[in-house]
mmCIF file of C-alpha atoms in Angstrom:
data_model
loop_
_atom_site.group_PDB
_atom_site.id
_atom_site.type_symbol
_atom_site.label_atom_id
_atom_site.label_comp_id
_atom_site.label_asym_id
_atom_site.label_seq_id
_atom_site.Cartn_x
_atom_site.Cartn_y
_atom_site.Cartn_z
ATOM 1 C CA MET Q 10 157.152 102.946 73.804
ATOM 2 C CA SER Q 11 156.056 99.732 75.335
ATOM 3 C CA GLY Q 12 153.575 98.442 77.980
ATOM 4 C CA LYS Q 13 156.186 99.312 80.597
ATOM 5 C CA ASP Q 14 155.361 103.023 80.093
ATOM 6 C CA ILE Q 15 151.829 102.605 81.378
ATOM 7 C CA ASP Q 16 151.236 105.562 83.739
ATOM 8 C CA THR Q 17 149.793 104.237 87.050
ATOM 9 C CA THR Q 18 150.281 107.442 88.935
ATOM 10 C CA LEU Q 19 147.047 109.140 87.984
ATOM 11 C CA GLU Q 20 144.312 109.947 90.501
ATOM 12 C CA ASP Q 21 141.633 107.464 91.321
ATOM 13 C CA GLY Q 22 138.882 107.379 88.686
ATOM 14 C CA SER Q 23 140.966 108.987 85.912
ATOM 15 C CA VAL Q 24 141.887 107.513 82.637
ATOM 16 C CA ILE Q 25 144.991 105.444 81.877
ATOM 17 C CA HIS Q 26 146.747 106.379 78.651
ATOM 18 C CA ASN Q 27 149.069 103.917 77.034
ATOM 19 C CA THR Q 28 150.769 103.619 73.652
ATOM 20 C CA PHE Q 29 152.372 100.577 72.185
ATOM 21 C CA THR Q 30 153.985 99.703 68.891
ATOM 22 C CA ILE Q 31 154.284 96.266 67.403
ATOM 23 C CA GLU Q 32 156.246 95.426 64.196
ATOM 24 C CA ARG Q 33 155.715 92.288 62.187
ATOM 25 C CA THR Q 34 156.915 91.073 58.882
ATOM 26 C CA TYR Q 35 154.925 89.053 56.422
ATOM 27 C CA PRO Q 36 156.226 87.415 53.226
ATOM 28 C CA GLN Q 37 153.290 88.833 51.207
ATOM 29 C CA SER Q 38 153.302 92.199 49.414
ATOM 30 C CA PRO Q 39 151.974 95.435 51.024
ATOM 31 C CA ALA Q 40 149.025 95.243 48.589
ATOM 32 C CA ARG Q 41 148.151 91.707 49.808
ATOM 33 C CA VAL Q 42 148.550 92.582 53.533
ATOM 34 C CA PHE Q 43 146.485 95.876 52.991
ATOM 35 C CA ALA Q 44 143.697 93.803 51.421
ATOM 36 C CA ALA Q 45 143.361 91.809 54.625
ATOM 37 C CA PHE Q 46 142.214 95.097 56.172
ATOM 38 C CA SER Q 47 140.165 96.437 53.356
ATOM 39 C CA ASN Q 48 138.195 93.222 52.482
ATOM 40 C CA LYS Q 49 135.289 92.701 54.840
ATOM 41 C CA ASP Q 50 135.295 88.838 54.472
ATOM 42 C CA MET Q 51 139.033 88.678 55.270
ATOM 43 C CA VAL Q 52 138.693 90.969 58.258
ATOM 44 C CA ARG Q 53 135.854 88.861 59.607
ATOM 45 C CA ARG Q 54 137.908 85.728 59.382
ATOM 46 C CA TRP Q 55 141.165 86.754 61.015
ATOM 47 C CA ARG Q 56 140.001 89.481 63.342
ATOM 48 C CA VAL Q 57 136.367 88.766 64.409
ATOM 49 C CA GLU Q 58 135.736 85.058 64.223
ATOM 50 C CA GLY Q 59 137.358 82.598 66.544
ATOM 51 C CA GLU Q 60 136.794 79.342 68.484
ATOM 52 C CA GLY Q 61 134.244 79.894 71.197
ATOM 53 C CA TRP Q 62 133.068 83.355 69.943
ATOM 54 C CA ASP Q 63 129.539 84.132 68.786
ATOM 55 C CA ILE Q 64 129.193 87.069 66.386
ATOM 56 C CA ASP Q 65 125.994 88.928 66.857
ATOM 57 C CA GLU Q 66 126.859 91.724 64.366
ATOM 58 C CA PHE Q 67 129.591 92.690 61.995
ATOM 59 C CA THR Q 68 129.257 95.697 59.708
ATOM 60 C CA TYR Q 69 132.316 97.116 57.939
ATOM 61 C CA ASP Q 70 132.436 100.156 55.688
ATOM 62 C CA PHE Q 71 135.985 100.732 54.617
ATOM 63 C CA ARG Q 72 136.235 104.409 53.788
ATOM 64 C CA ILE Q 73 137.296 107.562 55.646
ATOM 65 C CA GLY Q 74 134.426 108.452 57.896
ATOM 66 C CA GLY Q 75 132.913 104.951 57.506
ATOM 67 C CA GLY Q 76 133.279 102.408 60.208
ATOM 68 C CA GLU Q 77 132.762 99.081 61.836
ATOM 69 C CA VAL Q 78 130.335 97.801 64.422
ATOM 70 C CA SER Q 79 131.102 94.375 65.885
ATOM 71 C CA ARG Q 80 129.094 92.761 68.572
ATOM 72 C CA PHE Q 81 130.332 89.348 69.923
ATOM 73 C CA ARG Q 82 130.405 87.239 73.077
ATOM 74 C CA TYR Q 83 132.615 84.482 74.369
ATOM 75 C CA GLN Q 84 131.042 81.267 75.445
ATOM 76 C CA GLY Q 85 127.762 82.923 76.507
ATOM 77 C CA GLY Q 86 129.461 85.787 78.330
ATOM 78 C CA PRO Q 87 128.482 89.446 78.224
ATOM 79 C CA GLU Q 88 128.344 91.203 74.834
ATOM 80 C CA ILE Q 89 131.511 92.924 73.783
ATOM 81 C CA ARG Q 90 130.899 95.820 71.403
ATOM 82 C CA LEU Q 91 133.413 97.578 69.150
ATOM 83 C CA ASP Q 92 132.589 100.782 67.255
ATOM 84 C CA ALA Q 93 135.291 101.999 64.871
ATOM 85 C CA GLN Q 94 135.600 104.918 62.465
ATOM 86 C CA PHE Q 95 138.260 105.253 59.762
ATOM 87 C CA GLN Q 96 140.299 108.437 60.041
ATOM 88 C CA ASP Q 97 142.729 108.012 57.198
ATOM 89 C CA ILE Q 98 143.305 105.539 54.419
ATOM 90 C CA VAL Q 99 146.228 105.504 51.973
ATOM 91 C CA PRO Q 100 145.970 102.292 49.787
ATOM 92 C CA ASP Q 101 148.783 99.797 50.463
ATOM 93 C CA ARG Q 102 150.457 102.368 52.837
ATOM 94 C CA ARG Q 103 148.485 103.138 55.969
ATOM 95 C CA ILE Q 104 145.140 102.867 57.817
ATOM 96 C CA VAL Q 105 144.244 105.000 60.778
ATOM 97 C CA PHE Q 106 141.029 104.319 62.713
ATOM 98 C CA ALA Q 107 139.566 105.287 66.078
ATOM 99 C CA TYR Q 108 137.582 102.735 68.020
ATOM 100 C CA ARG Q 109 135.863 102.302 71.311
ATOM 101 C CA MET Q 110 135.027 99.125 73.152
ATOM 102 C CA LYS Q 111 132.310 98.228 75.695
ATOM 103 C CA ILE Q 112 131.615 95.064 77.758
ATOM 104 C CA GLY Q 113 127.970 94.870 78.508
ATOM 105 C CA SER Q 114 127.040 98.485 79.446
ATOM 106 C CA GLU Q 115 130.505 99.345 80.687
ATOM 107 C CA PRO Q 116 132.784 101.516 78.474
ATOM 108 C CA LEU Q 117 136.203 99.917 78.426
ATOM 109 C CA SER Q 118 138.470 102.061 76.191
ATOM 110 C CA ALA Q 119 138.911 104.349 73.271
ATOM 111 C CA SER Q 120 141.924 103.986 70.954
ATOM 112 C CA LEU Q 121 143.496 105.475 67.941
ATOM 113 C CA THR Q 122 145.213 102.798 65.881
ATOM 114 C CA THR Q 123 147.723 103.422 63.022
ATOM 115 C CA VAL Q 124 148.628 100.488 60.816
ATOM 116 C CA GLU Q 125 151.526 101.233 58.393
ATOM 117 C CA PHE Q 126 152.721 98.953 55.551
ATOM 118 C CA PHE Q 127 156.304 99.140 54.295
ATOM 119 C CA SER Q 128 157.937 97.076 51.523
ATOM 120 C CA SER Q 129 160.692 95.027 53.115
ATOM 121 C CA GLY Q 130 162.781 92.268 51.411
ATOM 122 C CA GLY Q 131 160.019 91.247 49.005
ATOM 123 C CA GLY Q 132 157.445 91.150 51.801
ATOM 124 C CA THR Q 133 155.907 93.640 54.144
ATOM 125 C CA LEU Q 134 156.899 95.231 57.442
ATOM 126 C CA LEU Q 135 153.688 96.027 59.259
ATOM 127 C CA ARG Q 136 153.883 98.572 62.079
ATOM 128 C CA HIS Q 137 150.836 98.682 64.441
ATOM 129 C CA THR Q 138 150.770 101.695 66.748
ATOM 130 C CA GLU Q 139 147.890 101.927 69.276
ATOM 131 C CA GLN Q 140 147.302 104.984 71.354
ATOM 132 C CA GLY Q 141 144.717 104.068 73.967
ATOM 133 C CA ALA Q 142 142.665 105.606 76.751
ATOM 134 C CA PHE Q 143 141.546 102.950 79.267
ATOM 135 C CA PHE Q 144 138.649 103.545 81.579
ATOM 136 C CA ASP Q 145 138.847 100.638 83.911
ATOM 137 C CA ASN Q 146 142.243 99.415 84.901
ATOM 138 C CA VAL Q 147 145.900 98.817 84.004
ATOM 139 C CA ASP Q 148 145.464 95.200 83.239
ATOM 140 C CA SER Q 149 143.137 96.074 80.436
ATOM 141 C CA ALA Q 150 145.796 98.379 78.795
ATOM 142 C CA LYS Q 151 148.368 95.567 79.128
ATOM 143 C CA GLY Q 152 145.936 92.980 77.775
ATOM 144 C CA ARG Q 153 145.299 95.038 74.608
ATOM 145 C CA GLU Q 154 148.960 94.717 73.564
ATOM 146 C CA GLU Q 155 148.997 90.949 74.103
ATOM 147 C CA GLY Q 156 145.611 90.634 72.271
ATOM 148 C CA THR Q 157 146.964 92.547 69.352
ATOM 149 C CA ARG Q 158 150.018 90.222 69.097
ATOM 150 C CA GLN Q 159 147.630 87.309 68.840
ATOM 151 C CA LEU Q 160 145.656 89.080 66.119
ATOM 152 C CA LEU Q 161 148.755 89.715 64.093
ATOM 153 C CA ASP Q 162 149.469 85.926 64.342
ATOM 154 C CA ALA Q 163 145.952 85.298 63.069
ATOM 155 C CA LEU Q 164 146.677 87.735 60.207
ATOM 156 C CA ALA Q 165 149.684 85.624 59.198
ATOM 157 C CA ALA Q 166 147.482 82.560 59.027
ATOM 158 C CA GLU Q 167 144.872 84.437 56.889
ATOM 159 C CA LEU Q 168 147.582 85.572 54.500
ATOM 160 C CA GLN Q 169 148.833 81.995 54.083
ATOM 161 C CA ARG Q 170 145.347 80.760 53.487
ATOM 162 C CA ALA Q 171 144.748 82.245 50.025
ATOM 163 C CA MET K 6 154.904 112.980 78.172
ATOM 164 C CA SER K 7 155.695 116.268 76.452
ATOM 165 C CA GLY K 8 156.489 117.549 73.040
ATOM 166 C CA LYS K 9 160.079 116.498 73.617
ATOM 167 C CA ASP K 10 159.110 112.906 73.143
ATOM 168 C CA ILE K 11 158.254 113.388 69.532
ATOM 169 C CA ASP K 12 159.646 110.459 67.610
ATOM 170 C CA THR K 13 161.571 111.747 64.667
ATOM 171 C CA THR K 14 163.357 108.523 63.843
ATOM 172 C CA LEU K 15 160.688 106.866 61.742
ATOM 173 C CA GLU K 16 161.180 106.081 58.129
ATOM 174 C CA ASP K 17 160.373 108.669 55.437
ATOM 175 C CA GLY K 18 156.642 108.827 54.693
ATOM 176 C CA SER K 19 155.544 107.204 57.974
ATOM 177 C CA VAL K 20 153.377 108.747 60.642
ATOM 178 C CA ILE K 21 154.656 110.716 63.645
ATOM 179 C CA HIS K 22 152.904 109.786 66.872
ATOM 180 C CA ASN K 23 153.017 112.247 69.735
ATOM 181 C CA THR K 24 151.185 112.467 73.076
ATOM 182 C CA PHE K 25 150.978 115.513 75.227
ATOM 183 C CA THR K 26 149.204 116.446 78.468
ATOM 184 C CA ILE K 27 148.249 119.943 79.651
ATOM 185 C CA GLU K 28 146.716 120.659 83.028
ATOM 186 C CA ARG K 29 144.908 123.916 83.835
ATOM 187 C CA THR K 30 142.907 125.068 86.741
ATOM 188 C CA TYR K 31 139.773 127.188 86.518
ATOM 189 C CA PRO K 32 137.933 128.912 89.376
ATOM 190 C CA GLN K 33 134.542 127.551 88.149
ATOM 191 C CA SER K 34 133.042 124.142 89.180
ATOM 192 C CA PRO K 35 133.462 121.005 87.088
ATOM 193 C CA ALA K 36 129.796 121.284 86.009
ATOM 194 C CA ARG K 37 130.445 124.780 84.670
ATOM 195 C CA VAL K 38 133.617 123.778 82.860
ATOM 196 C CA PHE K 39 132.012 120.697 81.509
ATOM 197 C CA ALA K 40 129.113 122.798 80.151
ATOM 198 C CA ALA K 41 131.625 124.741 78.016
ATOM 199 C CA PHE K 42 132.190 121.480 76.171
ATOM 200 C CA SER K 43 128.665 120.174 76.018
ATOM 201 C CA ASN K 44 126.868 123.403 74.975
ATOM 202 C CA LYS K 45 127.161 124.046 71.265
ATOM 203 C CA ASP K 46 126.921 127.844 71.531
ATOM 204 C CA MET K 47 129.723 127.992 74.122
ATOM 205 C CA VAL K 48 131.960 125.655 72.110
ATOM 206 C CA ARG K 49 131.463 127.809 69.044
ATOM 207 C CA ARG K 50 132.551 130.943 70.959
ATOM 208 C CA TRP K 51 135.681 129.725 72.632
ATOM 209 C CA ARG K 52 136.893 127.048 70.308
ATOM 210 C CA VAL K 53 135.741 127.797 66.754
ATOM 211 C CA GLU K 54 135.311 131.552 66.310
ATOM 212 C CA GLY K 55 138.240 133.978 66.337
ATOM 213 C CA GLU K 56 139.568 137.193 64.842
ATOM 214 C CA GLY K 57 140.325 136.674 61.205
ATOM 215 C CA TRP K 58 138.539 133.297 60.894
ATOM 216 C CA ASP K 59 135.604 132.617 58.680
ATOM 217 C CA ILE K 60 133.308 129.702 59.739
ATOM 218 C CA ASP K 61 131.845 127.836 56.786
ATOM 219 C CA GLU K 62 130.217 125.099 58.868
ATOM 220 C CA PHE K 63 129.745 124.092 62.460
ATOM 221 C CA THR K 64 127.686 121.132 63.488
ATOM 222 C CA TYR K 65 127.920 119.727 66.995
ATOM 223 C CA ASP K 66 126.107 116.656 68.277
ATOM 224 C CA PHE K 67 127.242 116.015 71.891
ATOM 225 C CA ARG K 68 126.549 112.304 72.525
ATOM 226 C CA ILE K 69 128.609 109.148 72.248
ATOM 227 C CA GLY K 70 128.763 108.312 68.553
ATOM 228 C CA GLY K 71 127.725 111.831 67.660
ATOM 229 C CA GLY K 72 130.227 114.296 66.405
ATOM 230 C CA GLU K 73 131.391 117.615 65.070
ATOM 231 C CA VAL K 74 132.058 118.990 61.617
ATOM 232 C CA SER K 75 133.845 122.319 61.503
ATOM 233 C CA ARG K 76 135.009 123.977 58.316
ATOM 234 C CA PHE K 77 136.826 127.281 58.583
ATOM 235 C CA ARG K 78 139.505 129.358 56.922
ATOM 236 C CA TYR K 79 141.953 131.990 58.066
ATOM 237 C CA GLN K 80 141.945 135.320 56.085
ATOM 238 C CA GLY K 81 140.889 133.699 52.830
ATOM 239 C CA GLY K 82 143.273 130.790 53.105
ATOM 240 C CA PRO K 83 142.548 127.169 52.307
ATOM 241 C CA GLU K 84 139.686 125.428 54.097
ATOM 242 C CA ILE K 85 140.548 123.615 57.314
ATOM 243 C CA ARG K 86 138.147 120.842 58.170
ATOM 244 C CA LEU K 87 137.740 118.994 61.461
ATOM 245 C CA ASP K 88 135.626 115.886 61.849
ATOM 246 C CA ALA K 89 135.209 114.642 65.431
ATOM 247 C CA GLN K 90 133.351 111.774 66.992
ATOM 248 C CA PHE K 91 132.612 111.395 70.727
ATOM 249 C CA GLN K 92 133.880 108.150 72.161
ATOM 250 C CA ASP K 93 133.023 108.491 75.812
ATOM 251 C CA ILE K 94 131.104 111.081 77.894
ATOM 252 C CA VAL K 95 130.703 111.035 81.700
ATOM 253 C CA PRO K 96 128.888 114.208 82.761
ATOM 254 C CA ASP K 97 131.077 116.662 84.773
ATOM 255 C CA ARG K 98 133.908 114.010 84.692
ATOM 256 C CA ARG K 99 135.358 113.327 81.254
ATOM 257 C CA ILE K 100 134.941 113.603 77.536
ATOM 258 C CA VAL K 101 136.865 111.457 75.030
ATOM 259 C CA PHE K 102 136.728 112.161 71.274
ATOM 260 C CA ALA K 103 138.615 111.241 68.168
ATOM 261 C CA TYR K 104 139.025 113.854 65.498
ATOM 262 C CA ARG K 105 140.824 114.278 62.181
ATOM 263 C CA MET K 106 141.935 117.397 60.415
ATOM 264 C CA LYS K 107 142.476 118.312 56.799
ATOM 265 C CA ILE K 108 143.856 121.365 55.157
ATOM 266 C CA GLY K 109 142.388 121.744 51.669
ATOM 267 C CA SER K 110 142.510 118.151 50.398
ATOM 268 C CA GLU K 111 145.519 117.168 52.487
ATOM 269 C CA PRO K 112 144.869 115.001 55.593
ATOM 270 C CA LEU K 113 146.916 116.489 58.384
ATOM 271 C CA SER K 114 146.306 114.332 61.491
ATOM 272 C CA ALA K 115 144.071 112.100 63.515
ATOM 273 C CA SER K 116 143.948 112.342 67.304
ATOM 274 C CA LEU K 117 142.341 110.902 70.392
ATOM 275 C CA THR K 118 141.656 113.569 73.040
ATOM 276 C CA THR K 119 140.702 112.949 76.612
ATOM 277 C CA VAL K 120 139.537 115.878 78.722
ATOM 278 C CA GLU K 121 139.123 115.070 82.404
ATOM 279 C CA PHE K 122 137.588 117.311 85.056
ATOM 280 C CA PHE K 123 138.586 117.139 88.765
ATOM 281 C CA SER K 124 137.272 119.190 91.685
ATOM 282 C CA SER K 125 140.205 121.112 93.029
ATOM 283 C CA GLY K 126 140.089 123.836 95.801
ATOM 284 C CA GLY K 127 136.565 124.948 94.889
ATOM 285 C CA GLY K 128 137.355 125.086 91.212
ATOM 286 C CA THR K 129 138.361 122.647 88.484
ATOM 287 C CA LEU K 130 141.570 120.924 87.463
ATOM 288 C CA LEU K 131 141.234 120.189 83.755
ATOM 289 C CA ARG K 132 143.583 117.585 82.300
ATOM 290 C CA HIS K 133 143.790 117.533 78.431
ATOM 291 C CA THR K 134 145.563 114.524 77.014
ATOM 292 C CA GLU K 135 146.004 114.330 73.267
ATOM 293 C CA GLN K 136 147.305 111.206 71.510
ATOM 294 C CA GLY K 137 148.035 112.180 67.919
ATOM 295 C CA ALA K 138 149.087 110.656 64.658
ATOM 296 C CA PHE K 139 150.588 113.329 62.270
ATOM 297 C CA PHE K 140 150.797 112.751 58.621
ATOM 298 C CA ASP K 141 152.915 115.610 57.407
ATOM 299 C CA ASN K 142 155.729 116.763 59.720
ATOM 300 C CA VAL K 143 157.030 117.171 63.192
ATOM 301 C CA ASP K 144 156.193 120.952 63.321
ATOM 302 C CA SER K 145 152.573 120.111 63.050
ATOM 303 C CA ALA K 146 152.789 117.832 66.067
ATOM 304 C CA LYS K 147 154.553 120.537 68.096
ATOM 305 C CA GLY K 148 152.057 123.240 66.839
ATOM 306 C CA ARG K 149 149.108 121.194 68.193
ATOM 307 C CA GLU K 150 150.287 121.396 71.721
ATOM 308 C CA GLU K 151 150.843 125.234 71.490
ATOM 309 C CA GLY K 152 147.494 125.632 69.784
ATOM 310 C CA THR K 153 145.819 123.698 72.596
ATOM 311 C CA ARG K 154 147.336 125.965 75.249
ATOM 312 C CA GLN K 155 145.829 128.982 73.415
ATOM 313 C CA LEU K 156 142.447 127.268 73.287
ATOM 314 C CA LEU K 157 142.612 126.601 77.046
ATOM 315 C CA ASP K 158 143.221 130.320 77.527
ATOM 316 C CA ALA K 159 140.194 131.099 75.361
ATOM 317 C CA LEU K 160 138.148 128.652 77.550
ATOM 318 C CA ALA K 161 139.147 130.725 80.665
ATOM 319 C CA ALA K 162 137.837 133.823 78.983
ATOM 320 C CA GLU K 163 134.552 132.068 78.032
ATOM 321 C CA LEU K 164 134.104 130.896 81.605
ATOM 322 C CA GLN K 165 134.564 134.438 82.972
ATOM 323 C CA ARG K 166 132.018 135.726 80.386
ATOM 324 C CA ALA K 167 128.835 134.269 81.884
#
């Protein structure tokens, strides 16, 4: 499925559900790519920090039932808050987590994300599947897929860093 | 989307993603139907208890970030465990929760469920959307939709009870 499948026919005020899948290959092994999700410092570098972003909080407890709280803002804007909880972890194979996002006091979305790691030609095929429920508008659902592509670019840079 | 959209083309050992939506109407008001999800005793009656089921644990904390733990077994079989966390709650309008299930020590699935309540002809149109990631097999994804239909029947009986 892709962003084109976004259902815009629902009644006013209801939730927009959208699923997207992105595949990327990295030259590093599944164990190396997995570590970029399990190691708090690495996660902070490639997924939380960024030019213009202030981080107010970042907690990360990588175990099933554990979770993440991230609070950040862009150039003095409203606080964006992410609350995640890990649903399934199979080392070097897959990570499944649910997360919700809020901007200021407004709930934006809840999602279930599956990240799978496959050995591929000496490197890793990463498959990111995000099943989302969006509370505000269709643009937000579309933006999530684009934002995820940018994060997977940042992951490539993190993996080259070490 | 329906069960027919289940993706069976993925590589061995990967996750099956499936989304289904079920709509049901109930003669009671959205506030009455919502209460059957917010009230712990009502939830226990229509969604947890049942002929042949032993309940080992049922905790229910209905607030965003709160959750549910249910542990039960059918006729002396292996323990089934459900861990849920509420992602969004708008009274009388919608409830979004993530949950994972395990049978014995085997993780079975993680899901994001959206339940929406709409006024409709003096009663309620309930729309249940479940976006699931299944770890074992396609039958389990299909069974979830059928199981949900049965639960929504049990909800009708609970609503008639009061």
